[in-house]
Amino acid sequence: MIKLPLNWSYLVQKIKKRKPDKVLKIQDKEKKHIQRVQSKRFKSYQKCEVAQLTGQINQNKRIDQKPSLMSLMEQFLIDRKQQFDMLEKAYQENNEANIKVITNSLRFKYGIAGQGRQMAINKLCDMLVELLLPMHMRYLFWVASEDLDIFNRERQSGEFQSNDMSDSQLNCLNSFGLDDEQILKIQNMQSSIQEQRQYYDNLILEIFKIQNWITKESQKCQQIADEIWDILEPKQAAGLLISLDKNRTEQFKEKKVYPDCVLLTLQKKAKQQIQRKQSTYFEMKRQNKQEELEMQNYFQQDFIN
């Protein structure tokens, strides 16, 4: 919207008396300019909607192409049960050759470092990262960090140009006709948005560190299990696997084997660590706020004096 001078009505009345046609031209020119700006904003809004829709469609295609965690787990349990049924049959028939083949297959697919188990763990970590933030917060983290959209202060205030639209710079916020006051308020939040984004960067990094840590420890633990299987005869190893698998859902739940035996203790320990970190963070924020207030009071007193 064009900002008119404070004495606009006076000028209009003055021009009306002398040149009434000129008033109509000025008003018509202003109306056309407003229509052009609104048209640009509407086109930009349409492009933004199309870009979002296209991105969502592509994301859905990628999701459809990748197996979900639920389907992975379901297939994991089905295949594992089939393998154990085959192992039990070979054990009952005392078929040592089949026992070796099936136990090796179980180790490769469903062992501590097995492919099926690692795929499920990796998928779980990917889903955890995916669930951390909704789309609007991802977008804010992005544009605030890259000085895009309304954080691009080189753009003329209060006006959105449709030629700013590109694949790498959607300008979604700016396409909804925010006024100068709204833009300024959000721009003043840029540093806090960037700061929060840094915390999420570290959080995502920790998730991937844990993912790599799980893979590393799984391989080490698999070596221990392999050494034990080398000590046992094939039929002894098969009997142990079958016996433990049958008792896993009943007896061991009552006995609280690992990790159930230490789960509550570990959860309590993790919660205490998180609370300590949070209290340290809020204390730091409180101190920073106090220092800012003291600085403001100092300058106010200095100005008054």
Coordinates of C-alpha atoms in Angstrom, one line a residue:
M1 CA 0.0 0.0 0.0
I2 CA 1.3 3.5 -0.9
K3 CA 2.0 5.7 2.0
L4 CA 0.2 9.0 1.3
P5 CA 1.3 12.3 2.8
L6 CA -0.5 13.6 5.8
N7 CA -2.1 16.5 4.0
W8 CA -3.3 14.3 1.1
S9 CA -7.0 15.3 1.5
Y10 CA -6.1 18.9 1.4
L11 CA -4.0 18.5 -1.8
V12 CA -6.9 16.6 -3.4
Q13 CA -9.4 19.3 -2.6
K14 CA -6.9 21.9 -3.9
I15 CA -6.3 20.0 -7.1
K16 CA -10.0 19.4 -7.6
K17 CA -10.7 23.1 -7.8
R18 CA -8.0 23.7 -10.3
K19 CA -7.6 20.5 -12.3
P20 CA -10.3 17.9 -11.6
D21 CA -9.1 15.6 -14.4
K22 CA -5.7 15.4 -12.7
V23 CA -7.3 14.1 -9.5
L24 CA -8.9 11.3 -11.4
K25 CA -5.7 10.4 -13.0
I26 CA -3.8 10.3 -9.7
Q27 CA -6.5 8.2 -8.1
D28 CA -6.6 5.8 -11.0
K29 CA -2.8 5.5 -11.0
E30 CA -2.8 4.7 -7.3
K31 CA -5.6 2.1 -7.8
K32 CA -3.7 0.4 -10.6
H33 CA -0.5 0.4 -8.5
I34 CA -2.3 -1.3 -5.7
Q35 CA -3.8 -3.9 -8.1
R36 CA -0.3 -4.6 -9.5
V37 CA 1.2 -5.1 -6.0
Q38 CA -1.8 -7.4 -5.0
S39 CA -1.5 -9.3 -8.3
K40 CA 2.2 -9.9 -7.7
R41 CA 1.5 -11.1 -4.1
F42 CA -1.2 -13.4 -5.3
K43 CA 1.0 -14.9 -8.0
S44 CA 3.8 -15.3 -5.5
Y45 CA 1.4 -17.0 -3.1
Q46 CA 0.3 -19.3 -5.9
K47 CA 3.9 -20.2 -6.7
C48 CA 4.6 -20.8 -3.0
E49 CA 1.6 -23.1 -2.8
V50 CA 2.6 -25.0 -5.9
A51 CA 6.2 -25.3 -4.6
Q52 CA 5.0 -26.7 -1.3
L53 CA 2.6 -29.1 -2.9
T54 CA 5.3 -30.3 -5.3
G55 CA 7.7 -30.8 -2.4
Q56 CA 5.0 -32.7 -0.4
I57 CA 4.3 -35.0 -3.4
N58 CA 8.0 -35.7 -3.9
Q59 CA 8.4 -36.4 -0.2
N60 CA 5.4 -38.8 -0.3
K61 CA 6.9 -40.6 -3.3
R62 CA 10.2 -41.0 -1.4
I63 CA 8.4 -42.3 1.6
D64 CA 6.4 -44.8 -0.5
Q65 CA 9.6 -46.1 -2.0
K66 CA 11.3 -46.6 1.3
P67 CA 10.0 -49.3 3.7
S68 CA 8.4 -47.9 6.8
L69 CA 9.6 -48.9 10.3
M70 CA 6.4 -50.8 10.9
S71 CA 6.8 -52.8 7.7
L72 CA 10.4 -53.5 8.6
M73 CA 9.6 -54.7 12.1
E74 CA 6.7 -56.8 10.8
Q75 CA 8.8 -58.5 8.2
F76 CA 11.6 -58.8 10.7
L77 CA 9.4 -60.8 13.1
I78 CA 7.8 -62.9 10.4
D79 CA 11.1 -63.9 8.9
R80 CA 12.7 -64.5 12.3
K81 CA 9.9 -66.8 13.3
Q82 CA 10.2 -68.8 10.1
Q83 CA 13.9 -69.2 10.7
F84 CA 13.4 -70.4 14.2
D85 CA 10.7 -72.9 13.1
M86 CA 13.2 -74.3 10.6
L87 CA 15.9 -74.4 13.2
E88 CA 13.7 -76.3 15.7
K89 CA 12.8 -78.8 13.0
A90 CA 16.4 -79.3 12.1
Y91 CA 17.2 -79.7 15.8
Q92 CA 14.5 -82.3 16.3
E93 CA 15.8 -84.2 13.3
N94 CA 19.4 -83.9 14.5
N95 CA 20.3 -82.5 11.1
E96 CA 23.7 -80.8 11.8
A97 CA 24.2 -79.5 8.3
N98 CA 20.9 -77.7 8.3
I99 CA 21.5 -76.4 11.8
K100 CA 24.8 -74.8 10.7
V101 CA 23.1 -73.2 7.7
I102 CA 20.2 -71.8 9.7
T103 CA 22.2 -70.5 12.6
N104 CA 24.6 -68.7 10.1
S105 CA 21.5 -67.2 8.4
L106 CA 20.1 -66.1 11.8
R107 CA 23.4 -64.5 12.7
F108 CA 23.7 -62.7 9.3
K109 CA 20.1 -61.4 9.3
Y110 CA 18.9 -61.1 12.9
G111 CA 22.1 -61.3 15.0
I112 CA 23.4 -58.5 17.2
A113 CA 24.9 -56.8 14.1
G114 CA 22.6 -58.5 11.6
Q115 CA 21.3 -56.7 8.5
G116 CA 17.6 -56.7 9.5
R117 CA 18.3 -55.4 13.0
Q118 CA 20.6 -52.6 11.8
M119 CA 18.1 -51.6 9.1
A120 CA 15.4 -51.2 11.8
I121 CA 17.7 -49.2 14.1
N122 CA 18.7 -46.9 11.2
K123 CA 15.1 -46.4 10.2
L124 CA 14.2 -45.6 13.8
C125 CA 16.9 -42.9 14.0
D126 CA 15.7 -41.4 10.7
M127 CA 12.2 -41.3 11.9
L128 CA 13.3 -39.7 15.2
V129 CA 15.0 -36.9 13.2
E130 CA 11.9 -36.6 11.0
L131 CA 9.6 -36.2 14.0
L132 CA 11.7 -33.6 15.8
L133 CA 10.1 -30.6 14.1
P134 CA 7.0 -29.6 12.1
M135 CA 7.5 -28.1 8.7
H136 CA 6.9 -24.4 9.7
M137 CA 9.7 -24.6 12.3
R138 CA 12.1 -26.2 9.8
Y139 CA 11.3 -23.4 7.4
L140 CA 11.9 -20.7 10.0
F141 CA 15.3 -22.3 11.0
W142 CA 16.3 -22.3 7.4
V143 CA 15.3 -18.8 6.3
A144 CA 16.6 -17.2 9.6
S145 CA 20.0 -18.9 9.2
E146 CA 20.3 -18.1 5.4
D147 CA 18.9 -14.5 5.5
L148 CA 16.1 -15.5 3.2
D149 CA 12.4 -14.5 3.0
I150 CA 11.7 -11.6 5.3
F151 CA 15.1 -11.9 6.9
N152 CA 16.5 -10.6 3.6
R153 CA 16.8 -7.0 4.6
E154 CA 17.9 -5.8 1.2
R155 CA 14.3 -6.1 -0.1
Q156 CA 12.3 -3.0 0.0
S157 CA 10.2 -2.8 3.2
G158 CA 6.6 -3.8 2.9
E159 CA 6.7 -4.9 -0.7
F160 CA 7.2 -8.4 -2.1
Q161 CA 8.5 -8.8 -5.6
S162 CA 7.4 -11.9 -7.4
N163 CA 10.8 -12.1 -9.3
D164 CA 12.4 -12.9 -5.9
M165 CA 10.7 -16.3 -6.1
S166 CA 13.0 -19.2 -6.9
D167 CA 13.4 -22.9 -6.1
S168 CA 16.0 -22.1 -3.4
Q169 CA 14.1 -19.1 -1.9
L170 CA 10.4 -19.6 -1.5
N171 CA 9.6 -16.4 0.5
C172 CA 6.5 -18.0 1.9
L173 CA 6.2 -15.5 4.8
N174 CA 6.6 -12.5 2.6
S175 CA 3.9 -13.7 0.2
F176 CA 1.1 -13.3 2.7
G177 CA 1.2 -9.5 2.7
L178 CA 2.8 -8.8 6.1
D179 CA 3.0 -5.2 7.1
D180 CA 6.2 -3.4 8.2
E181 CA 5.4 -3.8 11.9
Q182 CA 4.9 -7.6 11.6
I183 CA 8.0 -8.0 9.5
L184 CA 10.1 -6.0 12.0
K185 CA 8.8 -8.0 15.0
I186 CA 9.7 -11.3 13.3
Q187 CA 13.1 -9.9 12.1
N188 CA 13.9 -9.0 15.7
M189 CA 13.4 -12.7 16.6
Q190 CA 16.1 -13.8 14.1
S191 CA 18.9 -14.2 16.7
S192 CA 16.7 -16.3 19.0
I193 CA 15.6 -18.5 16.1
Q194 CA 19.2 -19.0 15.1
E195 CA 20.2 -19.9 18.6
Q196 CA 17.4 -22.5 19.0
R197 CA 18.4 -23.9 15.6
Q198 CA 21.9 -24.5 16.9
Y199 CA 20.5 -26.5 19.8
Y200 CA 18.6 -28.7 17.3
D201 CA 21.7 -29.1 15.2
N202 CA 23.5 -30.5 18.2
L203 CA 20.5 -32.7 19.1
I204 CA 20.4 -34.2 15.6
L205 CA 24.2 -34.7 15.7
E206 CA 23.8 -36.6 19.0
I207 CA 21.2 -38.8 17.4
F208 CA 23.6 -39.8 14.6
K209 CA 26.4 -40.2 17.0
I210 CA 24.2 -42.7 19.0
Q211 CA 23.3 -44.4 15.7
N212 CA 27.0 -44.9 14.9
W213 CA 27.8 -45.9 18.5
I214 CA 25.1 -48.6 18.4
T215 CA 26.6 -50.0 15.1
K216 CA 30.1 -50.0 16.6
E217 CA 29.1 -51.7 19.9
S218 CA 26.9 -54.2 18.1
Q219 CA 29.9 -55.4 16.1
K220 CA 31.9 -55.7 19.2
C221 CA 29.1 -57.6 21.0
Q222 CA 28.7 -59.9 17.9
Q223 CA 32.4 -60.9 18.2
I224 CA 31.7 -62.0 21.8
A225 CA 28.7 -64.1 20.7
D226 CA 30.7 -65.6 17.9
E227 CA 33.4 -66.7 20.3
I228 CA 30.8 -68.4 22.5
W229 CA 29.2 -70.2 19.5
D230 CA 32.7 -71.4 18.5
I231 CA 33.0 -73.1 21.9
L232 CA 29.6 -74.8 21.6
E233 CA 28.7 -77.6 19.3
P234 CA 26.2 -76.6 16.5
K235 CA 23.4 -78.6 18.2
Q236 CA 24.2 -77.1 21.6
A237 CA 24.0 -73.6 20.1
A238 CA 20.8 -74.4 18.4
G239 CA 19.2 -75.8 21.5
L240 CA 20.3 -72.7 23.5
L241 CA 18.8 -70.3 20.9
I242 CA 15.5 -72.3 20.7
S243 CA 15.2 -72.5 24.5
L244 CA 15.8 -68.7 25.0
D245 CA 13.4 -67.8 22.2
K246 CA 10.6 -69.8 23.7
N247 CA 11.0 -68.3 27.2
R248 CA 11.6 -64.7 26.0
T249 CA 8.0 -63.6 26.3
E250 CA 7.0 -65.3 29.5
Q251 CA 9.6 -66.4 32.0
F252 CA 12.2 -63.6 31.2
K253 CA 9.6 -60.9 31.5
E254 CA 8.9 -62.0 35.1
K255 CA 12.6 -62.4 35.9
K256 CA 13.4 -59.0 34.4
V257 CA 16.5 -59.9 32.5
Y258 CA 18.6 -57.2 30.8
P259 CA 17.7 -54.4 30.1
D260 CA 14.6 -54.6 32.2
C261 CA 16.7 -55.2 35.3
V262 CA 18.4 -51.8 35.0
L263 CA 15.9 -49.8 32.9
L264 CA 14.3 -47.8 35.7
T265 CA 17.7 -46.9 37.1
L266 CA 19.0 -45.8 33.7
Q267 CA 15.9 -43.8 33.0
K268 CA 16.2 -42.0 36.3
K269 CA 19.9 -41.3 35.7
A270 CA 19.2 -39.9 32.2
K271 CA 16.3 -37.7 33.6
Q272 CA 18.6 -36.3 36.3
Q273 CA 21.3 -35.4 33.7
I274 CA 18.7 -33.6 31.5
Q275 CA 17.3 -31.7 34.5
R276 CA 20.8 -30.5 35.5
K277 CA 21.5 -29.3 31.9
Q278 CA 18.1 -27.5 31.7
S279 CA 18.7 -25.8 35.1
T280 CA 22.1 -24.6 33.9
Y281 CA 20.7 -23.3 30.7
F282 CA 17.8 -21.4 32.3
E283 CA 20.2 -20.0 35.0
M284 CA 22.5 -18.7 32.2
K285 CA 19.5 -17.1 30.4
R286 CA 18.4 -15.5 33.6
Q287 CA 21.8 -14.0 34.2
N288 CA 22.0 -12.7 30.6
K289 CA 18.6 -11.1 31.0
Q290 CA 19.7 -9.5 34.3
E291 CA 22.8 -8.1 32.7
E292 CA 20.8 -6.6 29.9
L293 CA 18.4 -4.9 32.3
E294 CA 21.4 -3.5 34.3
M295 CA 22.9 -2.2 31.2
Q296 CA 19.7 -0.6 30.1
N297 CA 19.2 1.1 33.5
Y298 CA 22.8 2.3 33.4
F299 CA 22.3 4.0 30.1
Q300 CA 19.0 5.4 31.1
Q301 CA 20.5 7.0 34.3
D302 CA 23.4 8.3 32.3
F303 CA 21.0 9.9 29.7
I304 CA 18.9 11.5 32.5
N305 CA 22.0 12.9 34.2

